[in-house]
């Protein structure tokens, strides 16, 4: 199943499967050889303001908020953080 099919479904989205479809493409386009760790949370509580994602350089990790978000938005945030 590809990303378009997952998004078109009204049932629960399988996030690991969605990532396995998306990440090889993103790695190729961004010329990334090794992915950072990716941590999924319902919410990310930043001290200054709420956020949907962030890259923590000292951990070489991306943190993503996934609760109540459309799969396109999650992937958009992931792509943004991979650029860092």
mmCIF file of N, CA, C and O in Angstrom:
data_model
loop_
_atom_site.group_PDB
_atom_site.id
_atom_site.type_symbol
_atom_site.label_atom_id
_atom_site.label_comp_id
_atom_site.label_asym_id
_atom_site.label_seq_id
_atom_site.Cartn_x
_atom_site.Cartn_y
_atom_site.Cartn_z
ATOM 1 N N UNK A 1 0.851 -1.178 0.000
ATOM 2 C CA UNK A 1 0.000 0.000 0.000
ATOM 3 C C UNK A 1 0.896 1.241 0.000
ATOM 4 O O UNK A 1 1.859 1.314 0.742
ATOM 5 N N UNK A 2 0.564 2.229 -0.830
ATOM 6 C CA UNK A 2 1.380 3.439 -0.873
ATOM 7 C C UNK A 2 0.743 4.540 -0.029
ATOM 8 O O UNK A 2 -0.349 4.389 0.503
ATOM 9 N N UNK A 3 1.426 5.663 0.070
ATOM 10 C CA UNK A 3 0.983 6.762 0.932
ATOM 11 C C UNK A 3 -0.375 7.296 0.497
ATOM 12 O O UNK A 3 -1.238 7.555 1.327
ATOM 13 N N UNK A 4 -0.587 7.449 -0.794
ATOM 14 C CA UNK A 4 -1.872 7.976 -1.276
ATOM 15 C C UNK A 4 -3.032 7.077 -0.853
ATOM 16 O O UNK A 4 -4.092 7.562 -0.474
ATOM 17 N N UNK A 5 -2.813 5.771 -0.936
ATOM 18 C CA UNK A 5 -3.860 4.839 -0.527
ATOM 19 C C UNK A 5 -4.121 4.931 0.972
ATOM 20 O O UNK A 5 -5.265 4.888 1.413
ATOM 21 N N UNK A 6 -3.051 5.085 1.762
ATOM 22 C CA UNK A 6 -3.216 5.216 3.210
ATOM 23 C C UNK A 6 -4.009 6.459 3.565
ATOM 24 O O UNK A 6 -4.896 6.436 4.408
ATOM 25 N N UNK A 7 -3.668 7.565 2.921
ATOM 26 C CA UNK A 7 -4.331 8.824 3.225
ATOM 27 C C UNK A 7 -5.792 8.781 2.783
ATOM 28 O O UNK A 7 -6.661 9.348 3.429
ATOM 29 N N UNK A 8 -6.069 8.117 1.675
ATOM 30 C CA UNK A 8 -7.436 8.038 1.156
ATOM 31 C C UNK A 8 -8.350 7.216 2.063
ATOM 32 O O UNK A 8 -9.561 7.425 2.086
ATOM 33 N N UNK A 9 -7.779 6.316 2.826
ATOM 34 C CA UNK A 9 -8.588 5.480 3.717
ATOM 35 C C UNK A 9 -9.109 6.310 4.875
ATOM 36 O O UNK A 9 -8.438 7.203 5.385
ATOM 37 N N UNK A 10 -10.293 5.972 5.326
ATOM 38 C CA UNK A 10 -10.861 6.678 6.468
ATOM 39 C C UNK A 10 -10.539 5.967 7.775
ATOM 40 O O UNK A 10 -10.842 6.458 8.841
ATOM 41 N N UNK A 11 -9.910 4.814 7.685
ATOM 42 C CA UNK A 11 -9.560 4.068 8.885
ATOM 43 C C UNK A 11 -8.253 4.596 9.473
ATOM 44 O O UNK A 11 -7.623 5.483 8.928
ATOM 45 N N UNK A 12 -7.859 4.011 10.558
ATOM 46 C CA UNK A 12 -6.625 4.399 11.243
ATOM 47 C C UNK A 12 -5.418 4.240 10.327
ATOM 48 O O UNK A 12 -5.289 3.249 9.636
ATOM 49 N N UNK A 13 -4.541 5.226 10.312
ATOM 50 C CA UNK A 13 -3.345 5.184 9.474
ATOM 51 C C UNK A 13 -2.248 4.432 10.208
ATOM 52 O O UNK A 13 -2.025 4.634 11.400
ATOM 53 N N UNK A 14 -1.549 3.565 9.498
ATOM 54 C CA UNK A 14 -0.424 2.816 10.047
ATOM 55 C C UNK A 14 0.827 3.675 9.868
ATOM 56 O O UNK A 14 1.416 3.714 8.783
ATOM 57 N N UNK A 15 1.225 4.375 10.915
ATOM 58 C CA UNK A 15 2.331 5.327 10.819
ATOM 59 C C UNK A 15 3.645 4.652 10.437
ATOM 60 O O UNK A 15 4.355 5.150 9.563
ATOM 61 N N UNK A 16 4.017 3.518 11.021
ATOM 62 C CA UNK A 16 5.273 2.887 10.575
ATOM 63 C C UNK A 16 5.270 2.552 9.079
ATOM 64 O O UNK A 16 6.267 2.753 8.388
ATOM 65 N N UNK A 17 4.143 2.080 8.574
ATOM 66 C CA UNK A 17 4.068 1.777 7.144
ATOM 67 C C UNK A 17 4.157 3.058 6.313
ATOM 68 O O UNK A 17 4.823 3.096 5.282
ATOM 69 N N UNK A 18 3.506 4.103 6.780
ATOM 70 C CA UNK A 18 3.555 5.393 6.093
ATOM 71 C C UNK A 18 5.002 5.891 6.029
ATOM 72 O O UNK A 18 5.471 6.347 4.985
ATOM 73 N N UNK A 19 5.719 5.779 7.148
ATOM 74 C CA UNK A 19 7.119 6.209 7.176
ATOM 75 C C UNK A 19 7.981 5.339 6.267
ATOM 76 O O UNK A 19 8.894 5.842 5.611
ATOM 77 N N UNK A 20 7.710 4.035 6.234
ATOM 78 C CA UNK A 20 8.537 3.153 5.398
ATOM 79 C C UNK A 20 8.352 3.459 3.914
ATOM 80 O O UNK A 20 9.264 3.240 3.120
ATOM 81 N N UNK A 21 7.207 3.985 3.540
ATOM 82 C CA UNK A 21 7.000 4.427 2.158
ATOM 83 C C UNK A 21 7.677 5.774 1.897
ATOM 84 O O UNK A 21 8.243 6.004 0.837
ATOM 85 N N UNK A 22 7.592 6.676 2.859
ATOM 86 C CA UNK A 22 8.053 8.052 2.685
ATOM 87 C C UNK A 22 9.563 8.238 2.850
ATOM 88 O O UNK A 22 10.194 8.962 2.068
ATOM 89 N N UNK A 23 10.143 7.606 3.857
ATOM 90 C CA UNK A 23 11.538 7.884 4.197
ATOM 91 C C UNK A 23 12.546 7.561 3.096
ATOM 92 O O UNK A 23 13.475 8.348 2.880
ATOM 93 N N UNK A 24 12.434 6.466 2.370
ATOM 94 C CA UNK A 24 13.396 6.238 1.279
ATOM 95 C C UNK A 24 13.370 7.353 0.224
ATOM 96 O O UNK A 24 14.417 7.753 -0.287
ATOM 97 N N UNK A 25 12.193 7.860 -0.054
ATOM 98 C CA UNK A 25 12.077 8.956 -1.024
ATOM 99 C C UNK A 25 12.735 10.215 -0.470
ATOM 100 O O UNK A 25 13.522 10.880 -1.156
ATOM 101 N N UNK A 26 12.424 10.548 0.777
ATOM 102 C CA UNK A 26 13.008 11.741 1.403
ATOM 103 C C UNK A 26 14.522 11.631 1.490
ATOM 104 O O UNK A 26 15.237 12.605 1.226
ATOM 105 N N UNK A 27 15.017 10.459 1.853
ATOM 106 C CA UNK A 27 16.468 10.270 1.952
ATOM 107 C C UNK A 27 17.130 10.470 0.592
ATOM 108 O O UNK A 27 18.191 11.086 0.508
ATOM 109 N N UNK A 28 16.505 9.973 -0.451
ATOM 110 C CA UNK A 28 17.066 10.124 -1.797
ATOM 111 C C UNK A 28 17.075 11.596 -2.215
ATOM 112 O O UNK A 28 18.104 12.110 -2.675
ATOM 113 N N UNK A 29 15.960 12.271 -2.048
ATOM 114 C CA UNK A 29 15.850 13.676 -2.461
ATOM 115 C C UNK A 29 16.796 14.567 -1.656
ATOM 116 O O UNK A 29 17.453 15.451 -2.208
ATOM 117 N N UNK A 30 16.882 14.323 -0.340
ATOM 118 C CA UNK A 30 17.712 15.156 0.527
ATOM 119 C C UNK A 30 19.163 14.671 0.616
ATOM 120 O O UNK A 30 19.974 15.287 1.296
ATOM 121 N N UNK A 31 19.454 13.555 -0.050
ATOM 122 C CA UNK A 31 20.800 12.967 -0.043
ATOM 123 C C UNK A 31 21.279 12.668 1.387
ATOM 124 O O UNK A 31 22.365 13.022 1.789
ATOM 125 N N UNK A 32 20.418 11.986 2.129
ATOM 126 C CA UNK A 32 20.714 11.581 3.507
ATOM 127 C C UNK A 32 21.131 10.117 3.487
ATOM 128 O O UNK A 32 20.414 9.268 2.955
ATOM 129 N N UNK A 33 22.291 9.825 4.067
ATOM 130 C CA UNK A 33 22.765 8.440 4.129
ATOM 131 C C UNK A 33 22.276 7.700 5.360
ATOM 132 O O UNK A 33 22.087 6.491 5.327
ATOM 133 N N UNK A 34 22.115 8.431 6.454
ATOM 134 C CA UNK A 34 21.714 7.805 7.712
ATOM 135 C C UNK A 34 20.657 8.680 8.375
ATOM 136 O O UNK A 34 20.841 9.891 8.514
ATOM 137 N N UNK A 35 19.563 8.053 8.779
ATOM 138 C CA UNK A 35 18.483 8.788 9.437
ATOM 139 C C UNK A 35 18.796 9.041 10.903
ATOM 140 O O UNK A 35 19.411 8.201 11.571
ATOM 141 N N UNK A 36 18.336 10.176 11.426
ATOM 142 C CA UNK A 36 18.411 10.375 12.876
ATOM 143 C C UNK A 36 17.346 9.499 13.540
ATOM 144 O O UNK A 36 16.460 8.959 12.871
ATOM 145 N N UNK A 37 17.419 9.360 14.838
ATOM 146 C CA UNK A 37 16.360 8.672 15.574
ATOM 147 C C UNK A 37 15.090 9.498 15.424
ATOM 148 O O UNK A 37 15.142 10.732 15.365
ATOM 149 N N UNK A 38 13.957 8.830 15.371
ATOM 150 C CA UNK A 38 12.682 9.527 15.255
ATOM 151 C C UNK A 38 11.809 9.112 16.435
ATOM 152 O O UNK A 38 11.491 7.931 16.597
ATOM 153 N N UNK A 39 11.452 10.088 17.254
ATOM 154 C CA UNK A 39 10.624 9.848 18.432
ATOM 155 C C UNK A 39 9.226 10.392 18.168
ATOM 156 O O UNK A 39 9.072 11.551 17.780
ATOM 157 N N UNK A 40 8.217 9.565 18.386
ATOM 158 C CA UNK A 40 6.825 9.970 18.196
ATOM 159 C C UNK A 40 6.172 10.194 19.551
ATOM 160 O O UNK A 40 6.332 9.398 20.472
ATOM 161 N N UNK A 41 5.439 11.304 19.651
ATOM 162 C CA UNK A 41 4.715 11.644 20.874
ATOM 163 C C UNK A 41 3.338 12.163 20.505
ATOM 164 O O UNK A 41 3.131 12.637 19.386
ATOM 165 N N UNK A 42 2.429 12.083 21.450
ATOM 166 C CA UNK A 42 1.116 12.685 21.202
ATOM 167 C C UNK A 42 1.285 14.190 21.027
ATOM 168 O O UNK A 42 0.719 14.778 20.116
ATOM 169 N N UNK A 43 2.024 14.807 21.925
ATOM 170 C CA UNK A 43 2.277 16.251 21.875
ATOM 171 C C UNK A 43 3.725 16.513 22.252
ATOM 172 O O UNK A 43 4.348 15.706 22.929
ATOM 173 N N UNK A 44 4.227 17.658 21.825
ATOM 174 C CA UNK A 44 5.555 18.109 22.245
ATOM 175 C C UNK A 44 5.344 19.386 23.028
ATOM 176 O O UNK A 44 4.830 20.373 22.500
ATOM 177 N N UNK A 45 5.696 19.359 24.282
ATOM 178 C CA UNK A 45 5.514 20.528 25.133
ATOM 179 C C UNK A 45 6.825 21.284 25.251
ATOM 180 O O UNK A 45 7.676 20.959 26.059
ATOM 181 N N UNK A 46 6.957 22.272 24.418
ATOM 182 C CA UNK A 46 8.117 23.150 24.425
ATOM 183 C C UNK A 46 7.882 24.212 25.491
ATOM 184 O O UNK A 46 6.751 24.626 25.730
ATOM 185 N N UNK A 47 8.933 24.688 26.121
ATOM 186 C CA UNK A 47 8.794 25.703 27.159
ATOM 187 C C UNK A 47 8.240 27.017 26.616
ATOM 188 O O UNK A 47 7.487 27.696 27.276
ATOM 189 N N UNK A 48 8.627 27.376 25.396
ATOM 190 C CA UNK A 48 8.233 28.668 24.850
ATOM 191 C C UNK A 48 6.896 28.621 24.125
ATOM 192 O O UNK A 48 6.088 29.525 24.244
ATOM 193 N N UNK A 49 6.680 27.589 23.317
ATOM 194 C CA UNK A 49 5.431 27.484 22.564
ATOM 195 C C UNK A 49 5.217 26.048 22.118
ATOM 196 O O UNK A 49 6.169 25.305 21.944
ATOM 197 N N UNK A 50 3.970 25.666 21.934
ATOM 198 C CA UNK A 50 3.716 24.314 21.413
ATOM 199 C C UNK A 50 4.312 24.170 20.014
ATOM 200 O O UNK A 50 4.421 25.133 19.269
ATOM 201 N N UNK A 51 4.706 22.951 19.667
ATOM 202 C CA UNK A 51 5.307 22.708 18.366
ATOM 203 C C UNK A 51 4.868 21.345 17.855
ATOM 204 O O UNK A 51 4.464 20.489 18.635
ATOM 205 N N UNK A 52 4.954 21.151 16.546
ATOM 206 C CA UNK A 52 4.605 19.870 15.952
ATOM 207 C C UNK A 52 5.822 18.978 15.759
ATOM 208 O O UNK A 52 5.690 17.802 15.467
ATOM 209 N N UNK A 53 7.015 19.546 15.887
ATOM 210 C CA UNK A 53 8.213 18.751 15.701
ATOM 211 C C UNK A 53 9.454 19.550 16.014
ATOM 212 O O UNK A 53 9.408 20.776 16.147
ATOM 213 N N UNK A 54 10.546 18.837 16.123
ATOM 214 C CA UNK A 54 11.819 19.499 16.379
ATOM 215 C C UNK A 54 12.978 18.553 16.178
ATOM 216 O O UNK A 54 12.826 17.335 16.289
ATOM 217 N N UNK A 55 14.117 19.132 15.850
ATOM 218 C CA UNK A 55 15.348 18.365 15.709
ATOM 219 C C UNK A 55 16.248 18.736 16.869
ATOM 220 O O UNK A 55 16.497 19.916 17.121
ATOM 221 N N UNK A 56 16.748 17.729 17.588
ATOM 222 C CA UNK A 56 17.647 17.951 18.720
ATOM 223 C C UNK A 56 19.025 17.479 18.292
ATOM 224 O O UNK A 56 19.289 16.268 18.207
ATOM 225 N N UNK A 57 19.886 18.445 17.984
ATOM 226 C CA UNK A 57 21.213 18.152 17.450
ATOM 227 C C UNK A 57 22.040 17.288 18.403
ATOM 228 O O UNK A 57 22.698 16.348 17.974
ATOM 229 N N UNK A 58 21.987 17.584 19.694
ATOM 230 C CA UNK A 58 22.797 16.839 20.665
ATOM 231 C C UNK A 58 22.389 15.364 20.751
ATOM 232 O O UNK A 58 23.182 14.526 21.159
ATOM 233 N N UNK A 59 21.151 15.048 20.373
ATOM 234 C CA UNK A 59 20.656 13.672 20.392
ATOM 235 C C UNK A 59 20.646 13.045 19.003
ATOM 236 O O UNK A 59 20.373 11.859 18.864
ATOM 237 N N UNK A 60 20.905 13.850 17.983
ATOM 238 C CA UNK A 60 20.716 13.440 16.587
ATOM 239 C C UNK A 60 19.360 12.761 16.458
ATOM 240 O O UNK A 60 19.231 11.636 16.031
ATOM 241 N N UNK A 61 18.325 13.504 16.874
ATOM 242 C CA UNK A 61 16.981 12.931 16.924
ATOM 243 C C UNK A 61 15.933 13.948 16.496
ATOM 244 O O UNK A 61 16.078 15.145 16.725
ATOM 245 N N UNK A 62 14.894 13.414 15.885
ATOM 246 C CA UNK A 62 13.728 14.203 15.516
ATOM 247 C C UNK A 62 12.593 13.798 16.444
ATOM 248 O O UNK A 62 12.369 12.617 16.692
ATOM 249 N N UNK A 63 11.871 14.791 16.942
ATOM 250 C CA UNK A 63 10.699 14.555 17.781
ATOM 251 C C UNK A 63 9.481 15.032 16.999
ATOM 252 O O UNK A 63 9.472 16.166 16.497
ATOM 253 N N UNK A 64 8.473 14.176 16.877
ATOM 254 C CA UNK A 64 7.257 14.496 16.130
ATOM 255 C C UNK A 64 6.022 14.332 16.992
ATOM 256 O O UNK A 64 5.870 13.322 17.673
ATOM 257 N N UNK A 65 5.132 15.316 16.923
ATOM 258 C CA UNK A 65 3.819 15.203 17.554
ATOM 259 C C UNK A 65 2.866 14.610 16.523
ATOM 260 O O UNK A 65 2.838 15.057 15.375
ATOM 261 N N UNK A 66 2.084 13.611 16.929
ATOM 262 C CA UNK A 66 1.221 12.938 15.950
ATOM 263 C C UNK A 66 -0.261 12.968 16.312
ATOM 264 O O UNK A 66 -1.093 12.667 15.459
ATOM 265 N N UNK A 67 -0.613 13.331 17.521
ATOM 266 C CA UNK A 67 -2.017 13.288 17.936
ATOM 267 C C UNK A 67 -2.858 14.308 17.182
ATOM 268 O O UNK A 67 -2.454 15.466 17.022
ATOM 269 N N UNK A 68 -4.002 13.859 16.699
ATOM 270 C CA UNK A 68 -4.973 14.731 16.033
ATOM 271 C C UNK A 68 -4.392 15.485 14.837
ATOM 272 O O UNK A 68 -4.723 16.645 14.605
ATOM 273 N N UNK A 69 -3.498 14.835 14.102
ATOM 274 C CA UNK A 69 -2.888 15.465 12.930
ATOM 275 C C UNK A 69 -3.123 14.603 11.700
ATOM 276 O O UNK A 69 -3.097 13.381 11.770
ATOM 277 N N UNK A 70 -3.325 15.252 10.586
ATOM 278 C CA UNK A 70 -3.495 14.552 9.320
ATOM 279 C C UNK A 70 -2.147 13.945 8.924
ATOM 280 O O UNK A 70 -1.093 14.549 9.170
ATOM 281 N N UNK A 71 -2.149 12.770 8.319
ATOM 282 C CA UNK A 71 -0.880 12.150 7.894
ATOM 283 C C UNK A 71 -0.014 13.065 7.026
ATOM 284 O O UNK A 71 1.215 13.073 7.164
ATOM 285 N N UNK A 72 -0.626 13.857 6.145
ATOM 286 C CA UNK A 72 0.157 14.798 5.340
ATOM 287 C C UNK A 72 0.917 15.785 6.210
ATOM 288 O O UNK A 72 2.057 16.141 5.918
ATOM 289 N N UNK A 73 0.278 16.259 7.282
ATOM 290 C CA UNK A 73 0.932 17.211 8.175
ATOM 291 C C UNK A 73 2.100 16.572 8.919
ATOM 292 O O UNK A 73 3.131 17.201 9.135
ATOM 293 N N UNK A 74 1.919 15.325 9.328
ATOM 294 C CA UNK A 74 3.006 14.614 10.019
ATOM 295 C C UNK A 74 4.201 14.464 9.084
ATOM 296 O O UNK A 74 5.349 14.739 9.463
ATOM 297 N N UNK A 75 3.945 14.054 7.845
ATOM 298 C CA UNK A 75 5.039 13.883 6.879
ATOM 299 C C UNK A 75 5.679 15.214 6.523
ATOM 300 O O UNK A 75 6.900 15.293 6.330
ATOM 301 N N UNK A 76 4.894 16.267 6.441
ATOM 302 C CA UNK A 76 5.446 17.597 6.156
ATOM 303 C C UNK A 76 6.390 18.032 7.276
ATOM 304 O O UNK A 76 7.479 18.551 7.025
ATOM 305 N N UNK A 77 5.986 17.803 8.522
ATOM 306 C CA UNK A 77 6.849 18.147 9.653
ATOM 307 C C UNK A 77 8.108 17.297 9.635
ATOM 308 O O UNK A 77 9.211 17.808 9.850
ATOM 309 N N UNK A 78 7.968 16.010 9.360
ATOM 310 C CA UNK A 78 9.131 15.123 9.287
ATOM 311 C C UNK A 78 10.101 15.595 8.206
ATOM 312 O O UNK A 78 11.303 15.692 8.446
ATOM 313 N N UNK A 79 9.582 15.932 7.032
ATOM 314 C CA UNK A 79 10.436 16.420 5.947
ATOM 315 C C UNK A 79 11.161 17.682 6.358
ATOM 316 O O UNK A 79 12.360 17.848 6.120
ATOM 317 N N UNK A 80 10.442 18.589 7.007
ATOM 318 C CA UNK A 80 11.054 19.833 7.466
ATOM 319 C C UNK A 80 12.210 19.560 8.428
ATOM 320 O O UNK A 80 13.293 20.140 8.316
ATOM 321 N N UNK A 81 11.979 18.668 9.377
ATOM 322 C CA UNK A 81 13.021 18.380 10.370
ATOM 323 C C UNK A 81 14.193 17.628 9.756
ATOM 324 O O UNK A 81 15.339 17.790 10.182
ATOM 325 N N UNK A 82 13.957 16.808 8.746
ATOM 326 C CA UNK A 82 15.063 16.098 8.077
ATOM 327 C C UNK A 82 16.017 17.071 7.373
ATOM 328 O O UNK A 82 17.196 16.782 7.227
ATOM 329 N N UNK A 83 15.505 18.214 6.963
ATOM 330 C CA UNK A 83 16.362 19.214 6.315
ATOM 331 C C UNK A 83 17.413 19.734 7.298
ATOM 332 O O UNK A 83 18.522 20.084 6.903
ATOM 333 N N UNK A 84 17.083 19.757 8.582
ATOM 334 C CA UNK A 84 18.046 20.237 9.576
ATOM 335 C C UNK A 84 19.200 19.275 9.700
ATOM 336 O O UNK A 84 20.243 19.536 10.109
#
